[in-house]
CSV table of C-alpha atoms (C1' of nucleotides) in Angstrom, one decimal:
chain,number,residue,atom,x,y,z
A,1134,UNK,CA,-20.7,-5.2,-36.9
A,1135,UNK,CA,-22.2,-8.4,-36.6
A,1136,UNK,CA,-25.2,-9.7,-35.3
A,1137,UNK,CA,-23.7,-11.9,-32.6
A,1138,UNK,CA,-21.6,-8.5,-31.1
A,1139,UNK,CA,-24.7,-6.0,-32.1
A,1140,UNK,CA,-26.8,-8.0,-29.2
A,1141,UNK,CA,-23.5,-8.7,-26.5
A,1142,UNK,CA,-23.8,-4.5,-26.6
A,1143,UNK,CA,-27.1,-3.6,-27.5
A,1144,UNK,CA,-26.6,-0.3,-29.5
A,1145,UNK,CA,-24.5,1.2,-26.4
A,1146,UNK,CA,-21.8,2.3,-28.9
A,1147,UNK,CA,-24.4,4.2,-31.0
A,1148,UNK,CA,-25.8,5.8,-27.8
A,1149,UNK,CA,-22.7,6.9,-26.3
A,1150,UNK,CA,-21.7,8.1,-30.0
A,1151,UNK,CA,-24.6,10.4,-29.6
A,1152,UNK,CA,-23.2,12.7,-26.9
A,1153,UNK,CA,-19.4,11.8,-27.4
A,1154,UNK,CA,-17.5,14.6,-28.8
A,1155,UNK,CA,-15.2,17.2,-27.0
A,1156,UNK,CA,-17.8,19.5,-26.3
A,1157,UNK,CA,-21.6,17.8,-26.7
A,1158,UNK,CA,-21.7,17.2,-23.0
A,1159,UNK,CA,-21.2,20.6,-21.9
A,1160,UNK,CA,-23.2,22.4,-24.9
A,1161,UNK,CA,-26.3,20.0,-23.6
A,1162,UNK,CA,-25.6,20.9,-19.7
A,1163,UNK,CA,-25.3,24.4,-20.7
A,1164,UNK,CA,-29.1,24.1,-23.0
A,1165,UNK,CA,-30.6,22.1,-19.8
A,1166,UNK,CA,-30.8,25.4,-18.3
A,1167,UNK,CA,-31.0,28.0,-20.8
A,1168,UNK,CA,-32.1,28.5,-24.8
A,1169,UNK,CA,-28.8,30.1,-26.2
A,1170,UNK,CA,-27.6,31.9,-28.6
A,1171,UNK,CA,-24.6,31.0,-30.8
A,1172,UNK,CA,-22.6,33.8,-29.5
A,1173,UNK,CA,-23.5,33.0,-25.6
A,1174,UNK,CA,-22.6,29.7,-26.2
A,1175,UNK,CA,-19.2,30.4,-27.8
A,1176,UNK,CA,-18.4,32.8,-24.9
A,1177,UNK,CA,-19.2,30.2,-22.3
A,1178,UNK,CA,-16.7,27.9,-24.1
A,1179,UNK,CA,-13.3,30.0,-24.8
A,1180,UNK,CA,-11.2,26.9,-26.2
A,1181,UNK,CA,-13.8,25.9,-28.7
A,1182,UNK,CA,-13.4,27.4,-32.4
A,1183,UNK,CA,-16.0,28.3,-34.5
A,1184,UNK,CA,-15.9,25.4,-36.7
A,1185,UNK,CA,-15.8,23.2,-34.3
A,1186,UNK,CA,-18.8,24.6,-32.5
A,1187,UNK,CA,-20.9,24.8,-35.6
A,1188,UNK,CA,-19.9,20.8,-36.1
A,1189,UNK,CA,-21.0,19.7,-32.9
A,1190,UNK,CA,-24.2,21.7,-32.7
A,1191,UNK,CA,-25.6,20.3,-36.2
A,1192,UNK,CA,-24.3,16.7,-35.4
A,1193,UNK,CA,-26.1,17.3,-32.4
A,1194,UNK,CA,-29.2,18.9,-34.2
A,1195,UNK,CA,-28.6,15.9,-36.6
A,1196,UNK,CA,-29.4,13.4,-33.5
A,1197,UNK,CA,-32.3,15.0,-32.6
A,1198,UNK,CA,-30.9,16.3,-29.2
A,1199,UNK,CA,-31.3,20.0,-29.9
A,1200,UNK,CA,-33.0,22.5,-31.8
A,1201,UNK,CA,-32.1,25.2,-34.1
A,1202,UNK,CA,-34.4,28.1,-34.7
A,1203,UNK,CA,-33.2,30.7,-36.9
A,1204,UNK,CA,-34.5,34.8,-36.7
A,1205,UNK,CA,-34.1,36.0,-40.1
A,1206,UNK,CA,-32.8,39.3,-38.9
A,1207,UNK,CA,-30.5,42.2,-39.5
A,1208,UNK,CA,-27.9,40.9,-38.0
A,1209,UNK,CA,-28.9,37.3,-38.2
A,1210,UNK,CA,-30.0,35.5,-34.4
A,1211,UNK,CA,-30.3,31.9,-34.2
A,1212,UNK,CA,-31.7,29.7,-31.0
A,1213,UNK,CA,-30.3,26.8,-29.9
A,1214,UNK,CA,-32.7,24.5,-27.5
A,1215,UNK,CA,-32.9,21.0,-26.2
A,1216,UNK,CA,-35.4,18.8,-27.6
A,1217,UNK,CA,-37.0,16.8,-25.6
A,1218,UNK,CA,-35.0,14.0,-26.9
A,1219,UNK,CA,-32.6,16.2,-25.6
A,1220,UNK,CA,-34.3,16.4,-22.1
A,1221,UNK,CA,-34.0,12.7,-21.6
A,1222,UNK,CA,-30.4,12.2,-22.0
A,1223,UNK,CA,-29.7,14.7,-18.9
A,1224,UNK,CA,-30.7,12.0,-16.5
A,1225,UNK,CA,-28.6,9.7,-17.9
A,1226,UNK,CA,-25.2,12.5,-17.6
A,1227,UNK,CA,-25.9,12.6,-14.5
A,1228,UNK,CA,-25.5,9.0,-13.6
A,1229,UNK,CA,-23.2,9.0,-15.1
A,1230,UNK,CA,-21.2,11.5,-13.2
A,1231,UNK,CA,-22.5,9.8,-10.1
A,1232,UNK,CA,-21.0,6.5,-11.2
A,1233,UNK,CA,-17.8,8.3,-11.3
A,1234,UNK,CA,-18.1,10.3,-8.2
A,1235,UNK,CA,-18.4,7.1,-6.2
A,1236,UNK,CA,-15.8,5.1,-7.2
A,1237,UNK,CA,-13.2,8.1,-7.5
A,1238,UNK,CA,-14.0,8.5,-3.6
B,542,UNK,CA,-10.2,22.3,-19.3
B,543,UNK,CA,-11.3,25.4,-17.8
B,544,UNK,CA,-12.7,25.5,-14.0
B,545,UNK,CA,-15.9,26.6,-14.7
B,546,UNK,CA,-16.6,23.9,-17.7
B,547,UNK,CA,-15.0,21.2,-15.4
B,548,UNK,CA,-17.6,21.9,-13.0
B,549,UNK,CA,-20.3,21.9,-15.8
B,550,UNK,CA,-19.7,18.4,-17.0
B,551,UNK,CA,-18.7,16.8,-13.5
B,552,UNK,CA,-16.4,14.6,-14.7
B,553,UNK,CA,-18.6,12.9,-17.4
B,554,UNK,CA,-16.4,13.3,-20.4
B,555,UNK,CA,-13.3,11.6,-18.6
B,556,UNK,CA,-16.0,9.3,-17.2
B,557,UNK,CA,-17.3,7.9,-20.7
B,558,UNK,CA,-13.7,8.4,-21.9
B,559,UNK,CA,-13.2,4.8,-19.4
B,560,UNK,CA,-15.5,2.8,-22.5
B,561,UNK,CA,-15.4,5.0,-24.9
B,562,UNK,CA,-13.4,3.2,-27.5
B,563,UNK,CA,-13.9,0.7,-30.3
B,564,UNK,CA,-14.3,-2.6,-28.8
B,565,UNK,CA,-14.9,-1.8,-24.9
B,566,UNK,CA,-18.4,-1.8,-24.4
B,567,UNK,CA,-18.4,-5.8,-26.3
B,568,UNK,CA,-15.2,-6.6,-23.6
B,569,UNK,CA,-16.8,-5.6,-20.9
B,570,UNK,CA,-20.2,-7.4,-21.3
B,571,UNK,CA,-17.9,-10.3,-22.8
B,572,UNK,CA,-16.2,-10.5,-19.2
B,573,UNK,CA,-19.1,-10.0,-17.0
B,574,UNK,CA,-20.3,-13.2,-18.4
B,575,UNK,CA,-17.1,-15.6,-17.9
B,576,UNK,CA,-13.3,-14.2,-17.4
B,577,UNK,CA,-12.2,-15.0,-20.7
B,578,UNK,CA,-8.4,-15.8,-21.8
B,579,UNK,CA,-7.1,-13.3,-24.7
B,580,UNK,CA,-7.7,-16.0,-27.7
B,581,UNK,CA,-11.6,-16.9,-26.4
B,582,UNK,CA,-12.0,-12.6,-26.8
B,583,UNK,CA,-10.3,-12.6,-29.9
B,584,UNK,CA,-12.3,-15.5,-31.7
B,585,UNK,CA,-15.2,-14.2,-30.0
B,586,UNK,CA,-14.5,-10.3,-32.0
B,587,UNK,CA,-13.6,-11.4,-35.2
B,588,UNK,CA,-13.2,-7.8,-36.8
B,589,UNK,CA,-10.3,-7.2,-34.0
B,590,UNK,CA,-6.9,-7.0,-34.7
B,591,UNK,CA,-4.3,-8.4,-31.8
B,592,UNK,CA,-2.7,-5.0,-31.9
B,593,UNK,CA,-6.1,-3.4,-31.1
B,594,UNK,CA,-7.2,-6.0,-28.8
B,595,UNK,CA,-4.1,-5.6,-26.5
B,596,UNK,CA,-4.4,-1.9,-26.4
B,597,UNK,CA,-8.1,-1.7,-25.8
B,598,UNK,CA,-7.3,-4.6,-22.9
B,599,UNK,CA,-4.3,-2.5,-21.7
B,600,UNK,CA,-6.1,0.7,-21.5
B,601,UNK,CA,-9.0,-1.2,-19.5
B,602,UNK,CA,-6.9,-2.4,-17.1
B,603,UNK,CA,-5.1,0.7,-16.8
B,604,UNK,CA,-8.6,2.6,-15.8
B,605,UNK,CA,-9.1,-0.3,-13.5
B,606,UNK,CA,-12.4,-1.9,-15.3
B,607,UNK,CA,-10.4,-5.4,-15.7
B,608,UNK,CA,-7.9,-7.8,-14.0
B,609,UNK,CA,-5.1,-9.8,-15.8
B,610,UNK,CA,-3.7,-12.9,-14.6
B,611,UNK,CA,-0.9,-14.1,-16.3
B,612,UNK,CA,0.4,-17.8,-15.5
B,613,UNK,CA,3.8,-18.6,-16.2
B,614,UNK,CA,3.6,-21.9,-18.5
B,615,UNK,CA,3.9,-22.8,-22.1
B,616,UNK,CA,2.2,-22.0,-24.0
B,617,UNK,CA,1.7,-18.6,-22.4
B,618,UNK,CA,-2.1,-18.2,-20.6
B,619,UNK,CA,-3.6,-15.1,-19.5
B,620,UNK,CA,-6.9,-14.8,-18.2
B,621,UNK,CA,-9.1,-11.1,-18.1
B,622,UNK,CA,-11.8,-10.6,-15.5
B,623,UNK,CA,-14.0,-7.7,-14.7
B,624,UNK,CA,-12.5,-6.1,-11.3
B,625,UNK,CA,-15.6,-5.0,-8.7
B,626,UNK,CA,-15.2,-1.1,-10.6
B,627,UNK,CA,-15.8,-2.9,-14.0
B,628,UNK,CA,-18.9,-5.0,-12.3
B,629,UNK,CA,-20.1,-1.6,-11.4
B,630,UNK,CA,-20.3,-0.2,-14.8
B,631,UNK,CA,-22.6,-2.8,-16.5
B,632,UNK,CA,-25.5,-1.5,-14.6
B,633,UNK,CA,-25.1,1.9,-16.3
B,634,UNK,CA,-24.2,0.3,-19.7
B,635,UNK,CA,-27.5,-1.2,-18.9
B,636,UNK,CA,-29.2,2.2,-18.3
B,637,UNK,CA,-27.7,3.6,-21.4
B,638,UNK,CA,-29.0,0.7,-23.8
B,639,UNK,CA,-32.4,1.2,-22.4
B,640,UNK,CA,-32.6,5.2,-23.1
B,641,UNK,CA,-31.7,4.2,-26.7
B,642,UNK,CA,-34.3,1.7,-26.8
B,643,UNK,CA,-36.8,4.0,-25.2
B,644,UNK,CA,-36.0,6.9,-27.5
B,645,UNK,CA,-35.4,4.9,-30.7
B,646,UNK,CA,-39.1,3.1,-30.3
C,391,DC,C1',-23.8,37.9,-35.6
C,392,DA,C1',-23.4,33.4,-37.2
C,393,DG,C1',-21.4,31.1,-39.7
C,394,DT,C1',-17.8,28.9,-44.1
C,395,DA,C1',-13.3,27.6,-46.1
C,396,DT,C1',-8.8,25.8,-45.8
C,397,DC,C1',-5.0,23.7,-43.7
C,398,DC,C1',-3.0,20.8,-40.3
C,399,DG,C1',-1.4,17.7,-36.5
C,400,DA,C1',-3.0,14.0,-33.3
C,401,DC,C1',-5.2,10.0,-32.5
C,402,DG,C1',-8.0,5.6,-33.2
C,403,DC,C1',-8.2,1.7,-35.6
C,404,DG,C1',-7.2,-1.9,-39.1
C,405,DA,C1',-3.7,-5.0,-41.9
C,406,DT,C1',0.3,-7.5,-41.8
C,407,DA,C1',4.5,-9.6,-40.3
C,408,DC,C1',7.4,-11.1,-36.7
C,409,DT,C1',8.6,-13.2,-31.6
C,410,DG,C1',9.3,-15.5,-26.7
D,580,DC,C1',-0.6,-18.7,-27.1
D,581,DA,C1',-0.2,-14.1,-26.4
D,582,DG,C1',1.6,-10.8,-27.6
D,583,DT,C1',5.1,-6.7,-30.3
D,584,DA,C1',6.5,-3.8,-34.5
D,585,DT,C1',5.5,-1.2,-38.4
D,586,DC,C1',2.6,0.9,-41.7
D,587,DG,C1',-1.2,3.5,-43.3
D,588,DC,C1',-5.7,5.6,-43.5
D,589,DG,C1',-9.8,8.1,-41.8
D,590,DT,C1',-11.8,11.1,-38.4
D,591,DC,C1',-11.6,14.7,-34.8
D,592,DG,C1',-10.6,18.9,-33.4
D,593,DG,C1',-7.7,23.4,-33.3
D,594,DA,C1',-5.9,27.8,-35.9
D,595,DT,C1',-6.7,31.2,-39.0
D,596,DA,C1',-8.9,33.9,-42.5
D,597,DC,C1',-13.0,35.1,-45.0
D,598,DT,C1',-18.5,36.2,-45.8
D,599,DG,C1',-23.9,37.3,-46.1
DNA sequence: CAGTATCCGACGCGATACTG
DNA sequence: CAGTATCGCGTCGGATACTG
């Protein structure tokens, strides 16, 4: 992009880009409250595959939003937690959300 | 979507669905600025394609973030303007483009 | 349990040519 | 000037089967 249109938007695209993706928002609501497990977080989401899940979790592990610890058990257990890069977005979903709720009413 | 994941993500989702998309974000802060006529955007976004600027322009005004006047002459003029729900949005673009700049520093 | 591997359809976006 | 029509590619996400 050039530099003319990288100031008229100021990295916006590359922020929302962060947390865009079919399920980011809700894994990252879902880790504001609780560490989870891989399993516990599938189980909350029923439409979401396997694949899938693993993609958005290590894009969103990639970003620096959440945290993977792995227990090298028998079987295997592995952690997912919000950074607190993480943290800081949460705010901003919820203006978000705000934004909409007021001018949907 | 499910009930319970609805609820979870309030709406944000379909919320950054309104500028999610290529060349929004630039539009929008284009037009909150100066109402612009479809030419002025285009020269102003080199990298855009008519094709993709009309449905990006379309899809904006069909969510209600801009206004299109068309005037009946020749040549054809059309004019885009933010509408007061597109006005309300550059205040959280705002707030999005300073968590990046927070986080990123 | 927590993943990988493979296939596939839908969509977003760009390039190009044509039109009222 | 302000579009429309057509084509094609790359990415995203879903379905299914397999694995350490």
């Amino acid at each position: 992009m050039e530099n003319k249109l990288y100031h008229a938007e100021c990295g916006v695209n590359a922020a929302i880009a962060l947390f865009s993706g079919r399920w980011k928002v809700i894994i990252l609501h879902m880790l504001s409250k609780n560490t989870r497990r891989f399993g516990e977080i599938q189980a909350r989401i029923p439409a979401v595959s396997k694949k899938v899940l693993t993609e958005q979790l290590k894009e969103l592990e990639a970003d620096g939003l959440i945290s993977r610890k792995e227990y090298k058990e028998l079987p295997p257990r592995v952690e997912y937690a919000l950074t607190h890069f993480g943290k800081s977005l949460c705010p901003l979903l919820a203006d978000i959300a705000a934004w909409k709720r007021k001018t949907i009413l």
